[in-house]
mmCIF file of C-alpha atoms in Angstrom:
data_model
loop_
_atom_site.group_PDB
_atom_site.id
_atom_site.type_symbol
_atom_site.label_atom_id
_atom_site.label_comp_id
_atom_site.label_asym_id
_atom_site.label_seq_id
_atom_site.Cartn_x
_atom_site.Cartn_y
_atom_site.Cartn_z
ATOM 1 C CA MET A 1048 7.202 -0.843 33.252
ATOM 2 C CA ASN A 1049 10.927 -2.209 32.676
ATOM 3 C CA THR A 1050 10.951 -3.637 29.131
ATOM 4 C CA ALA A 1051 14.411 -4.437 29.310
ATOM 5 C CA SER A 1052 13.975 -8.127 29.432
ATOM 6 C CA VAL A 1053 11.644 -7.940 26.027
ATOM 7 C CA ASN A 1054 13.168 -4.901 24.185
ATOM 8 C CA PRO A 1055 15.101 -6.077 21.032
ATOM 9 C CA LEU A 1056 16.878 -3.051 20.748
ATOM 10 C CA MET A 1057 20.434 -2.295 22.089
ATOM 11 C CA PRO A 1058 20.901 0.964 23.673
ATOM 12 C CA GLY A 1059 24.154 2.587 23.782
ATOM 13 C CA SER A 1060 25.060 1.086 20.592
ATOM 14 C CA GLY A 1061 24.576 4.456 18.730
ATOM 15 C CA ALA A 1062 22.224 3.029 16.006
ATOM 16 C CA LEU A 1063 18.981 4.644 15.169
ATOM 17 C CA ARG A 1064 16.366 2.981 16.891
ATOM 18 C CA VAL A 1065 13.148 3.160 14.621
ATOM 19 C CA GLY A 1066 9.863 1.446 15.718
ATOM 20 C CA PHE A 1067 7.261 0.547 13.299
ATOM 21 C CA LEU A 1068 3.369 0.477 14.085
ATOM 22 C CA SER A 1069 0.283 0.120 12.308
ATOM 23 C CA TYR A 1070 -3.176 -1.408 13.144
ATOM 24 C CA PRO A 1071 -3.178 -4.657 15.472
ATOM 25 C CA MET A 1072 -4.858 -7.384 12.847
ATOM 26 C CA LEU A 1073 -2.503 -6.369 9.760
ATOM 27 C CA TYR A 1074 -0.479 -9.347 10.036
ATOM 28 C CA GLN A 1075 -3.272 -12.047 10.296
ATOM 29 C CA ARG A 1076 -3.144 -11.388 6.166
ATOM 30 C CA THR A 1077 -0.678 -10.967 3.635
ATOM 31 C CA GLY A 1078 -1.031 -7.878 1.279
ATOM 32 C CA GLY A 1079 1.078 -4.906 -0.126
ATOM 33 C CA LEU A 1080 1.212 -2.822 3.051
ATOM 34 C CA GLN A 1081 2.704 -5.893 5.305
ATOM 35 C CA ILE A 1082 5.086 -6.217 2.302
ATOM 36 C CA GLN A 1083 5.999 -2.615 2.318
ATOM 37 C CA ILE A 1084 6.614 -2.475 5.965
ATOM 38 C CA LEU A 1085 8.746 -5.752 5.899
ATOM 39 C CA GLU A 1086 10.660 -4.914 3.100
ATOM 40 C CA THR A 1087 11.553 -1.216 4.304
ATOM 41 C CA MET A 1088 12.534 -2.615 7.738
ATOM 42 C CA LYS A 1089 14.724 -4.924 6.175
ATOM 43 C CA ALA A 1090 16.467 -2.384 3.454
ATOM 44 C CA LEU A 1091 16.857 0.085 6.970
ATOM 45 C CA ARG A 1092 18.688 -2.636 8.761
ATOM 46 C CA ALA A 1093 20.988 -3.090 5.761
ATOM 47 C CA LEU A 1094 21.745 0.370 6.339
ATOM 48 C CA GLY A 1095 22.601 -0.102 10.267
ATOM 49 C CA VAL A 1096 19.043 1.245 11.584
ATOM 50 C CA GLN A 1097 17.817 -0.661 14.265
ATOM 51 C CA ALA A 1098 14.452 -1.121 12.554
ATOM 52 C CA HIS A 1099 11.569 -3.294 14.622
ATOM 53 C CA LEU A 1100 7.738 -4.075 14.589
ATOM 54 C CA ILE A 1101 7.013 -2.787 18.026
ATOM 55 C CA ASP A 1102 4.739 -4.821 20.431
ATOM 56 C CA PRO A 1103 2.594 -2.195 22.466
ATOM 57 C CA ASN A 1104 1.893 -4.834 25.427
ATOM 58 C CA THR A 1105 5.721 -5.447 26.034
ATOM 59 C CA GLU A 1106 7.718 -2.169 24.460
ATOM 60 C CA ALA A 1107 7.518 1.444 25.307
ATOM 61 C CA LEU A 1108 7.443 3.854 22.407
ATOM 62 C CA SER A 1109 9.938 6.197 24.368
ATOM 63 C CA ASP A 1110 12.407 3.527 24.104
ATOM 64 C CA TYR A 1111 12.967 4.344 20.301
ATOM 65 C CA ASP A 1112 14.480 7.344 18.827
ATOM 66 C CA LEU A 1113 11.573 7.666 16.028
ATOM 67 C CA ILE A 1114 7.971 6.090 15.478
ATOM 68 C CA HIS A 1115 6.711 5.168 11.722
ATOM 69 C CA VAL A 1116 3.311 4.795 11.639
ATOM 70 C CA PHE A 1117 1.774 3.157 8.425
ATOM 71 C CA SER A 1118 -1.862 3.715 7.147
ATOM 72 C CA ALA A 1119 -3.739 6.617 8.550
ATOM 73 C CA ILE A 1120 -6.995 4.520 9.054
ATOM 74 C CA ASN A 1121 -8.399 1.741 11.365
ATOM 75 C CA GLY A 1122 -7.707 3.757 14.526
ATOM 76 C CA ASN A 1123 -4.176 4.465 13.691
ATOM 77 C CA HIS A 1124 -4.751 8.118 14.348
ATOM 78 C CA ARG A 1125 -4.355 7.068 18.295
ATOM 79 C CA LEU A 1126 -1.262 5.697 17.685
ATOM 80 C CA LEU A 1127 0.377 8.842 16.463
ATOM 81 C CA GLU A 1128 -1.765 10.792 19.406
ATOM 82 C CA THR A 1129 0.124 8.730 21.789
ATOM 83 C CA ALA A 1130 3.335 8.905 20.651
ATOM 84 C CA ARG A 1131 3.052 12.511 20.361
ATOM 85 C CA SER A 1132 1.914 12.953 24.087
ATOM 86 C CA LEU A 1133 4.801 10.953 25.089
ATOM 87 C CA GLY A 1134 7.268 13.480 23.173
ATOM 88 C CA CYS A 1135 8.244 11.032 20.302
ATOM 89 C CA LYS A 1136 9.043 11.945 17.007
ATOM 90 C CA VAL A 1137 6.640 10.545 14.418
ATOM 91 C CA VAL A 1138 6.649 9.856 10.774
ATOM 92 C CA LEU A 1139 3.404 8.657 9.031
ATOM 93 C CA SER A 1140 2.745 6.895 5.666
ATOM 94 C CA PRO A 1141 -0.644 7.339 5.427
ATOM 95 C CA LEU A 1142 -1.583 5.698 2.173
ATOM 96 C CA ILE A 1143 -4.424 8.253 1.415
ATOM 97 C CA ARG A 1144 -6.550 7.046 -1.816
ATOM 98 C CA PRO A 1145 -6.877 9.280 -4.925
ATOM 99 C CA SER A 1146 -10.533 9.458 -4.331
ATOM 100 C CA TRP A 1147 -9.531 12.122 -1.566
ATOM 101 C CA THR A 1148 -10.184 15.207 -3.364
ATOM 102 C CA ARG A 1149 -10.986 19.027 -2.476
ATOM 103 C CA TRP A 1150 -14.660 18.001 -3.135
ATOM 104 C CA THR A 1151 -14.634 14.903 -0.793
ATOM 105 C CA GLY A 1152 -12.581 16.480 1.498
ATOM 106 C CA TRP A 1153 -14.999 19.799 2.076
ATOM 107 C CA ARG A 1154 -17.811 17.513 2.311
ATOM 108 C CA ASP A 1155 -16.496 14.716 4.657
ATOM 109 C CA SER A 1156 -15.293 17.787 6.800
ATOM 110 C CA LEU A 1157 -18.872 19.262 6.590
ATOM 111 C CA LEU A 1158 -20.367 15.863 7.151
ATOM 112 C CA ASP A 1159 -18.105 15.643 10.495
ATOM 113 C CA ARG A 1160 -19.154 19.003 11.811
ATOM 114 C CA ILE A 1161 -22.966 17.710 11.492
ATOM 115 C CA VAL A 1162 -22.107 14.655 13.480
ATOM 116 C CA GLY A 1163 -20.169 16.305 16.189
ATOM 117 C CA ARG A 1164 -23.045 18.642 16.661
ATOM 118 C CA LEU A 1165 -25.635 16.170 16.613
ATOM 119 C CA SER A 1166 -24.052 13.661 18.927
ATOM 120 C CA GLY A 1167 -22.844 16.395 21.250
ATOM 121 C CA TRP A 1168 -19.469 15.692 20.177
ATOM 122 C CA HIS A 1169 -19.346 12.284 20.860
ATOM 123 C CA LEU A 1170 -18.821 10.889 17.581
ATOM 124 C CA GLN A 1171 -16.079 11.880 14.820
ATOM 125 C CA THR A 1172 -15.937 10.515 11.102
ATOM 126 C CA SER A 1173 -13.311 8.719 9.381
ATOM 127 C CA TYR A 1174 -12.474 12.019 7.855
ATOM 128 C CA ALA A 1175 -11.431 13.565 11.197
ATOM 129 C CA GLN A 1176 -9.324 10.196 12.114
ATOM 130 C CA ILE A 1177 -7.397 10.413 9.087
ATOM 131 C CA LEU A 1178 -6.831 13.889 10.062
ATOM 132 C CA SER A 1179 -5.969 13.641 13.274
ATOM 133 C CA ALA A 1180 -3.610 11.180 12.054
ATOM 134 C CA LEU A 1181 -1.889 13.684 9.237
ATOM 135 C CA THR A 1182 -1.842 16.484 11.772
ATOM 136 C CA HIS A 1183 -0.082 14.599 14.711
ATOM 137 C CA ALA A 1184 2.929 13.691 12.217
ATOM 138 C CA ASP A 1185 5.991 15.487 12.373
ATOM 139 C CA LYS A 1186 6.647 14.262 8.590
ATOM 140 C CA ILE A 1187 4.139 12.460 6.059
ATOM 141 C CA VAL A 1188 5.639 9.978 3.563
ATOM 142 C CA ALA A 1189 3.258 9.759 0.252
ATOM 143 C CA LEU A 1190 3.929 7.250 -2.186
ATOM 144 C CA GLY A 1191 3.604 9.773 -5.130
ATOM 145 C CA GLU A 1192 2.515 12.843 -6.192
ATOM 146 C CA ILE A 1193 -1.173 12.284 -6.721
ATOM 147 C CA GLU A 1194 -1.091 11.026 -3.042
ATOM 148 C CA ARG A 1195 0.556 14.067 -2.100
ATOM 149 C CA ALA A 1196 -2.195 16.137 -3.967
ATOM 150 C CA SER A 1197 -4.687 14.209 -1.998
ATOM 151 C CA ILE A 1198 -3.348 15.147 1.094
ATOM 152 C CA GLN A 1199 -2.994 18.509 0.466
ATOM 153 C CA ALA A 1200 -6.276 18.843 -1.359
ATOM 154 C CA ALA A 1201 -8.819 17.062 0.902
ATOM 155 C CA PHE A 1202 -6.853 17.833 4.500
ATOM 156 C CA ALA A 1203 -5.382 21.103 3.737
ATOM 157 C CA ILE A 1204 -1.592 19.769 4.889
ATOM 158 C CA PRO A 1205 1.131 21.859 3.774
ATOM 159 C CA ALA A 1206 3.567 20.834 0.965
ATOM 160 C CA GLU A 1207 6.531 21.401 3.262
ATOM 161 C CA ARG A 1208 5.227 18.523 5.705
ATOM 162 C CA ILE A 1209 4.689 15.905 2.811
ATOM 163 C CA VAL A 1210 7.605 14.070 1.230
ATOM 164 C CA VAL A 1211 7.326 11.531 -1.606
ATOM 165 C CA ILE A 1212 9.025 8.285 -1.576
ATOM 166 C CA GLU A 1213 7.882 5.579 -3.780
ATOM 167 C CA ASN A 1214 7.615 1.635 -2.780
ATOM 168 C CA GLY A 1215 10.562 -0.217 -4.079
ATOM 169 C CA VAL A 1216 10.554 -3.652 -5.678
ATOM 170 C CA THR A 1217 12.740 -6.510 -4.341
ATOM 171 C CA GLN A 1218 15.540 -8.323 -6.971
ATOM 172 C CA ARG A 1219 14.150 -11.366 -7.123
ATOM 173 C CA PHE A 1220 11.391 -10.031 -9.181
ATOM 174 C CA PHE A 1221 13.655 -8.876 -11.676
ATOM 175 C CA ASP A 1222 15.331 -12.220 -11.788
ATOM 176 C CA ALA A 1223 12.326 -14.210 -12.141
ATOM 177 C CA THR A 1224 12.045 -16.709 -15.103
ATOM 178 C CA PRO A 1225 8.728 -18.664 -15.577
ATOM 179 C CA GLU A 1226 10.060 -22.263 -14.963
ATOM 180 C CA ALA A 1227 9.342 -22.670 -11.259
ATOM 181 C CA PHE A 1228 5.604 -21.491 -11.780
ATOM 182 C CA GLN A 1229 5.166 -24.000 -15.191
ATOM 183 C CA ARG A 1230 6.411 -26.802 -13.216
ATOM 184 C CA ARG A 1231 4.118 -26.642 -10.007
ATOM 185 C CA TRP A 1232 0.977 -25.905 -11.990
ATOM 186 C CA GLY A 1233 2.113 -27.282 -15.618
ATOM 187 C CA ILE A 1234 0.409 -23.855 -16.981
ATOM 188 C CA GLN A 1235 1.713 -23.095 -20.401
ATOM 189 C CA GLY A 1236 1.150 -20.829 -22.975
ATOM 190 C CA LYS A 1237 -0.645 -17.295 -22.788
ATOM 191 C CA PHE A 1238 -2.416 -16.276 -19.736
ATOM 192 C CA VAL A 1239 -3.785 -13.360 -17.851
ATOM 193 C CA LEU A 1240 -2.400 -13.071 -14.020
ATOM 194 C CA ASN A 1241 -4.168 -11.644 -10.805
ATOM 195 C CA VAL A 1242 -2.333 -11.455 -7.800
ATOM 196 C CA ALA A 1243 -4.464 -9.814 -5.056
ATOM 197 C CA ALA A 1244 -6.906 -10.852 -2.114
ATOM 198 C CA ILE A 1245 -9.933 -12.071 -3.724
ATOM 199 C CA ASN A 1246 -12.960 -9.556 -2.996
ATOM 200 C CA ALA A 1247 -15.082 -7.271 -4.576
ATOM 201 C CA HIS A 1248 -12.896 -4.335 -3.742
ATOM 202 C CA LYS A 1249 -9.902 -6.003 -6.104
ATOM 203 C CA ASN A 1250 -12.796 -6.289 -8.473
ATOM 204 C CA GLN A 1251 -11.406 -9.609 -10.182
ATOM 205 C CA LEU A 1252 -15.332 -10.389 -11.511
ATOM 206 C CA ALA A 1253 -14.961 -7.525 -13.740
ATOM 207 C CA LEU A 1254 -11.855 -9.361 -15.080
ATOM 208 C CA VAL A 1255 -13.758 -12.471 -15.739
ATOM 209 C CA ARG A 1256 -16.965 -10.819 -17.357
ATOM 210 C CA ALA A 1257 -14.254 -8.961 -19.752
ATOM 211 C CA LEU A 1258 -12.672 -11.845 -21.251
ATOM 212 C CA GLU A 1259 -15.996 -13.975 -21.051
ATOM 213 C CA GLY A 1260 -16.338 -15.996 -24.469
ATOM 214 C CA GLN A 1261 -12.503 -15.719 -25.083
ATOM 215 C CA ASP A 1262 -10.580 -19.085 -24.814
ATOM 216 C CA VAL A 1263 -7.995 -17.029 -22.333
ATOM 217 C CA PRO A 1264 -7.054 -18.736 -19.027
ATOM 218 C CA ILE A 1265 -7.127 -16.325 -16.109
ATOM 219 C CA VAL A 1266 -4.859 -17.287 -13.022
ATOM 220 C CA LEU A 1267 -5.911 -15.905 -9.609
ATOM 221 C CA ILE A 1268 -3.829 -15.942 -6.731
ATOM 222 C CA GLY A 1269 -4.333 -14.354 -3.143
ATOM 223 C CA GLU A 1270 -6.081 -15.202 0.012
ATOM 224 C CA CYS A 1271 -9.654 -15.341 0.215
ATOM 225 C CA LEU A 1272 -11.555 -14.846 3.593
ATOM 226 C CA SER A 1273 -14.278 -16.815 4.516
ATOM 227 C CA GLU A 1274 -16.709 -13.488 4.050
ATOM 228 C CA ASP A 1275 -15.524 -13.771 0.472
ATOM 229 C CA ALA A 1276 -16.044 -17.428 -0.070
ATOM 230 C CA ALA A 1277 -19.226 -16.679 -2.177
ATOM 231 C CA TYR A 1278 -17.426 -14.096 -4.421
ATOM 232 C CA LEU A 1279 -14.678 -16.615 -5.287
ATOM 233 C CA ALA A 1280 -17.408 -19.119 -5.984
ATOM 234 C CA LYS A 1281 -18.857 -16.729 -9.006
ATOM 235 C CA LEU A 1282 -15.126 -16.365 -10.087
ATOM 236 C CA THR A 1283 -14.638 -19.829 -10.172
ATOM 237 C CA ALA A 1284 -17.735 -20.657 -12.126
ATOM 238 C CA SER A 1285 -15.960 -19.712 -15.189
ATOM 239 C CA PRO A 1286 -14.229 -22.661 -16.869
ATOM 240 C CA ASN A 1287 -11.214 -20.323 -18.006
ATOM 241 C CA VAL A 1288 -10.313 -19.156 -14.193
ATOM 242 C CA ARG A 1289 -7.778 -21.321 -11.927
ATOM 243 C CA TYR A 1290 -7.796 -20.137 -8.642
ATOM 244 C CA LEU A 1291 -4.089 -21.044 -7.291
ATOM 245 C CA GLY A 1292 -4.643 -20.007 -3.310
ATOM 246 C CA ARG A 1293 -2.611 -17.728 -1.440
ATOM 247 C CA LEU A 1294 0.944 -18.050 -2.010
ATOM 248 C CA ALA A 1295 3.783 -16.957 0.680
ATOM 249 C CA TYR A 1296 5.447 -13.608 -0.592
ATOM 250 C CA ASP A 1297 8.823 -15.581 -0.305
ATOM 251 C CA ASP A 1298 7.740 -18.293 -2.431
ATOM 252 C CA ALA A 1299 9.886 -18.558 -5.740
ATOM 253 C CA ALA A 1300 6.660 -19.804 -7.537
ATOM 254 C CA LEU A 1301 5.037 -16.307 -7.101
ATOM 255 C CA CYS A 1302 7.997 -14.248 -8.802
ATOM 256 C CA SER A 1303 7.710 -17.253 -11.500
ATOM 257 C CA ALA A 1304 4.282 -16.500 -11.939
ATOM 258 C CA TYR A 1305 4.352 -13.143 -12.615
ATOM 259 C CA ALA A 1306 7.332 -13.914 -15.015
ATOM 260 C CA ALA A 1307 5.163 -16.802 -16.871
ATOM 261 C CA ALA A 1308 1.972 -14.533 -17.247
ATOM 262 C CA THR A 1309 1.516 -12.985 -20.352
ATOM 263 C CA VAL A 1310 -0.452 -9.922 -18.965
ATOM 264 C CA PHE A 1311 -0.885 -8.969 -15.484
ATOM 265 C CA ALA A 1312 -4.015 -7.494 -14.389
ATOM 266 C CA LEU A 1313 -5.579 -5.488 -11.417
ATOM 267 C CA PRO A 1314 -8.931 -4.027 -12.144
ATOM 268 C CA SER A 1315 -9.674 -2.862 -8.353
ATOM 269 C CA GLU A 1316 -11.901 -0.451 -7.260
ATOM 270 C CA SER A 1317 -8.741 1.692 -6.010
ATOM 271 C CA GLU A 1318 -5.358 1.508 -5.234
ATOM 272 C CA VAL A 1319 -2.314 3.358 -3.876
ATOM 273 C CA MET A 1320 0.706 2.349 -5.270
ATOM 274 C CA PRO A 1321 0.108 -1.511 -6.140
ATOM 275 C CA LEU A 1322 3.547 -3.487 -5.451
ATOM 276 C CA SER A 1323 1.649 -6.138 -7.524
ATOM 277 C CA VAL A 1324 2.091 -4.221 -10.469
ATOM 278 C CA MET A 1325 5.454 -3.215 -10.047
ATOM 279 C CA GLU A 1326 6.544 -6.743 -9.412
ATOM 280 C CA ALA A 1327 4.622 -7.844 -12.579
ATOM 281 C CA LEU A 1328 6.807 -5.298 -14.610
ATOM 282 C CA ALA A 1329 9.962 -6.327 -12.886
ATOM 283 C CA ALA A 1330 9.535 -9.701 -14.098
ATOM 284 C CA GLY A 1331 8.982 -8.564 -17.674
ATOM 285 C CA THR A 1332 5.044 -8.434 -17.690
ATOM 286 C CA PRO A 1333 3.162 -5.914 -19.047
ATOM 287 C CA ALA A 1334 0.158 -4.504 -16.864
ATOM 288 C CA VAL A 1335 -3.344 -3.697 -17.538
ATOM 289 C CA MET A 1336 -4.915 -1.719 -14.472
ATOM 290 C CA THR A 1337 -7.211 0.345 -12.602
ATOM 291 C CA ASP A 1338 -7.038 4.076 -13.320
ATOM 292 C CA CYS A 1339 -8.097 4.877 -9.366
ATOM 293 C CA HIS A 1340 -4.532 4.812 -8.369
ATOM 294 C CA SER A 1341 -1.859 7.202 -7.059
ATOM 295 C CA MET A 1342 1.292 5.517 -8.885
ATOM 296 C CA ARG A 1343 3.205 7.227 -11.268
ATOM 297 C CA LEU A 1344 5.649 5.305 -13.855
ATOM 298 C CA PRO A 1345 6.922 7.779 -16.099
ATOM 299 C CA ARG A 1346 8.970 5.393 -18.129
ATOM 300 C CA ALA A 1347 6.083 2.609 -18.437
ATOM 301 C CA GLY A 1348 5.028 3.683 -21.705
ATOM 302 C CA ALA A 1349 2.708 0.553 -23.212
ATOM 303 C CA ALA A 1350 3.721 -1.258 -20.793
ATOM 304 C CA VAL A 1351 1.154 -0.137 -18.137
ATOM 305 C CA LYS A 1352 -2.598 0.676 -19.508
ATOM 306 C CA GLU A 1353 -5.509 1.792 -17.647
ATOM 307 C CA HIS A 1354 -9.316 1.507 -17.391
ATOM 308 C CA SER A 1355 -11.953 2.604 -15.121
ATOM 309 C CA PRO A 1356 -13.026 -0.254 -12.949
ATOM 310 C CA SER A 1357 -16.455 -0.118 -13.903
ATOM 311 C CA ASP A 1358 -15.531 0.055 -17.765
ATOM 312 C CA ILE A 1359 -15.501 -3.915 -18.851
ATOM 313 C CA ALA A 1360 -15.462 -3.019 -22.622
ATOM 314 C CA ARG A 1361 -12.358 -0.880 -22.340
ATOM 315 C CA LEU A 1362 -10.733 -3.808 -20.005
ATOM 316 C CA ARG A 1363 -11.566 -6.176 -22.690
ATOM 317 C CA THR A 1364 -10.281 -4.167 -25.408
ATOM 318 C CA LEU A 1365 -6.904 -3.545 -23.363
ATOM 319 C CA LEU A 1366 -6.502 -7.383 -22.505
ATOM 320 C CA LEU A 1367 -6.768 -8.414 -25.651
ATOM 321 C CA GLU A 1368 -4.583 -5.787 -27.305
ATOM 322 C CA THR A 1369 -1.789 -6.642 -24.694
ATOM 323 C CA LEU A 1370 -2.312 -10.428 -24.877
ATOM 324 C CA ALA A 1371 -1.575 -10.212 -28.948
ATOM 325 C CA HIS A 1372 0.819 -7.736 -28.477
ATOM 326 C CA PRO A 1373 2.721 -7.426 -25.043
ATOM 327 C CA SER A 1374 5.567 -5.135 -24.448
ATOM 328 C CA ALA A 1375 8.882 -6.364 -24.570
ATOM 329 C CA ALA A 1376 10.308 -7.707 -21.323
ATOM 330 C CA ALA A 1377 12.962 -5.146 -21.208
ATOM 331 C CA ASP A 1378 10.764 -2.377 -21.523
ATOM 332 C CA CYS A 1379 8.398 -3.572 -18.523
ATOM 333 C CA LYS A 1380 11.734 -3.951 -16.317
ATOM 334 C CA GLY A 1381 13.154 -0.404 -17.434
ATOM 335 C CA ALA A 1382 9.705 1.056 -16.215
ATOM 336 C CA VAL A 1383 10.517 0.177 -12.605
ATOM 337 C CA GLU A 1384 14.247 -0.514 -12.575
ATOM 338 C CA GLN A 1385 15.034 2.749 -10.721
ATOM 339 C CA LEU A 1386 12.551 1.702 -7.772
ATOM 340 C CA ARG A 1387 14.211 -0.461 -5.147
ATOM 341 C CA TRP A 1388 13.899 -1.039 -1.502
ATOM 342 C CA SER A 1389 17.852 0.151 -1.053
ATOM 343 C CA SER A 1390 16.765 3.735 -2.546
ATOM 344 C CA VAL A 1391 13.604 3.606 -0.325
ATOM 345 C CA ALA A 1392 15.542 3.115 2.873
ATOM 346 C CA GLU A 1393 18.129 6.151 1.780
ATOM 347 C CA ARG A 1394 15.716 8.514 1.143
ATOM 348 C CA LEU A 1395 13.527 7.468 4.424
ATOM 349 C CA LEU A 1396 16.907 7.328 6.436
ATOM 350 C CA ALA A 1397 17.157 11.332 5.287
ATOM 351 C CA VAL A 1398 13.727 11.784 6.445
ATOM 352 C CA TYR A 1399 14.408 10.713 9.937
ATOM 353 C CA HIS A 1400 17.540 12.624 10.464
ATOM 354 C CA ASP A 1401 15.534 15.665 9.236
ATOM 355 C CA VAL A 1402 12.905 14.995 11.910
ATOM 356 C CA LEU A 1403 15.087 14.124 14.431
ATOM 357 C CA GLY A 1404 17.183 17.298 13.877
ATOM 358 C CA GLU A 1405 13.952 19.682 14.270
ATOM 359 C CA GLN A 1406 14.170 21.866 17.188
ATOM 360 C CA GLU A 1407 10.758 23.126 17.015
ATOM 361 C CA ARG A 1408 7.349 20.902 17.658
ATOM 362 C CA ARG A 1409 3.955 21.809 16.421
ATOM 363 C CA PRO A 1410 1.249 21.775 18.985
ATOM 364 C CA ALA A 1411 0.544 18.443 20.199
ATOM 365 C CA LYS A 1412 -3.080 18.577 20.004
ATOM 366 C CA LEU A 1413 -5.544 19.679 16.981
ATOM 367 C CA PRO A 1414 -7.340 22.496 16.918
ATOM 368 C CA ARG A 1415 -11.032 21.910 18.569
ATOM 369 C CA ARG A 1416 -13.621 21.412 16.019
ATOM 370 C CA ALA A 1417 -15.776 24.060 15.044
ATOM 371 C CA GLY A 1418 -19.172 23.969 16.862
#
């Protein structure tokens, strides 16, 4: 197929051409991964890279110098397998959660072999699909040392194939002030903020239960899909909860909400490197968050406090402590001051050049599963 008429690239310009890919329905909603991709792409373009979201219906992967796939789940292993079969260089940001350990990797590898044998190798598990994605990548980009350790422990990927590059924070969050949020909604005084999709995985109900009986407003911002309407109804049954709906990522009121809040809370069942926590800190607001994540902020100190997603009592204690004695805004900002998208782009560009400079390729196919 001739893609010249639809290809956004400019062959012959000399600029590095990088195509971004993820699962098809990703941009039907807004979340951390979408923001990660868009901000990374914007920062790469500032360095002169021709970075674009690929439309696989109209563009050929081979028109790009390198393909960067985001997420190792939701069928994305097929993207990497196809890219490698076409001779493309591929970088993967897999977003492996900390629940992947040596034990869960061994267990799921065993289950995959059992499923394979029982089905005559017609079925494969999520473990096998993630392993395929990791194996077909020329280089893997982890968001932190915890994610790197999970990749190595659960999937036996050699350390030299993994590089750690954390997410960044957009400058407007560092510059945020409370006024725009306060003017739009008239919310003054102390309150707890949660910015996340409304669903059981994000665990906002734990937040409501933790502050039950306390005269503390809880402000929720985020998209609620139709299947989660009943969950939202449980949340808003509390007189202290105010749901503001979804805000566009570039809405000035979103940055301002972070700056206006006394505490940012993210009690999710699990996270990788949640941008919302980083953005809250950049706006000068301390965070109370789940301990099931892959983020390390060595400069955070008391600005970030953690709890088990199921430990309502500890969540309550941490929230009340932080509401009474929040960390100074300067300390919160200092925790993420070094994490900028410009730095992310510079480090990614070095990875791209390293991958493109390799002369030898690993085998394009996975070893055959035992059985």
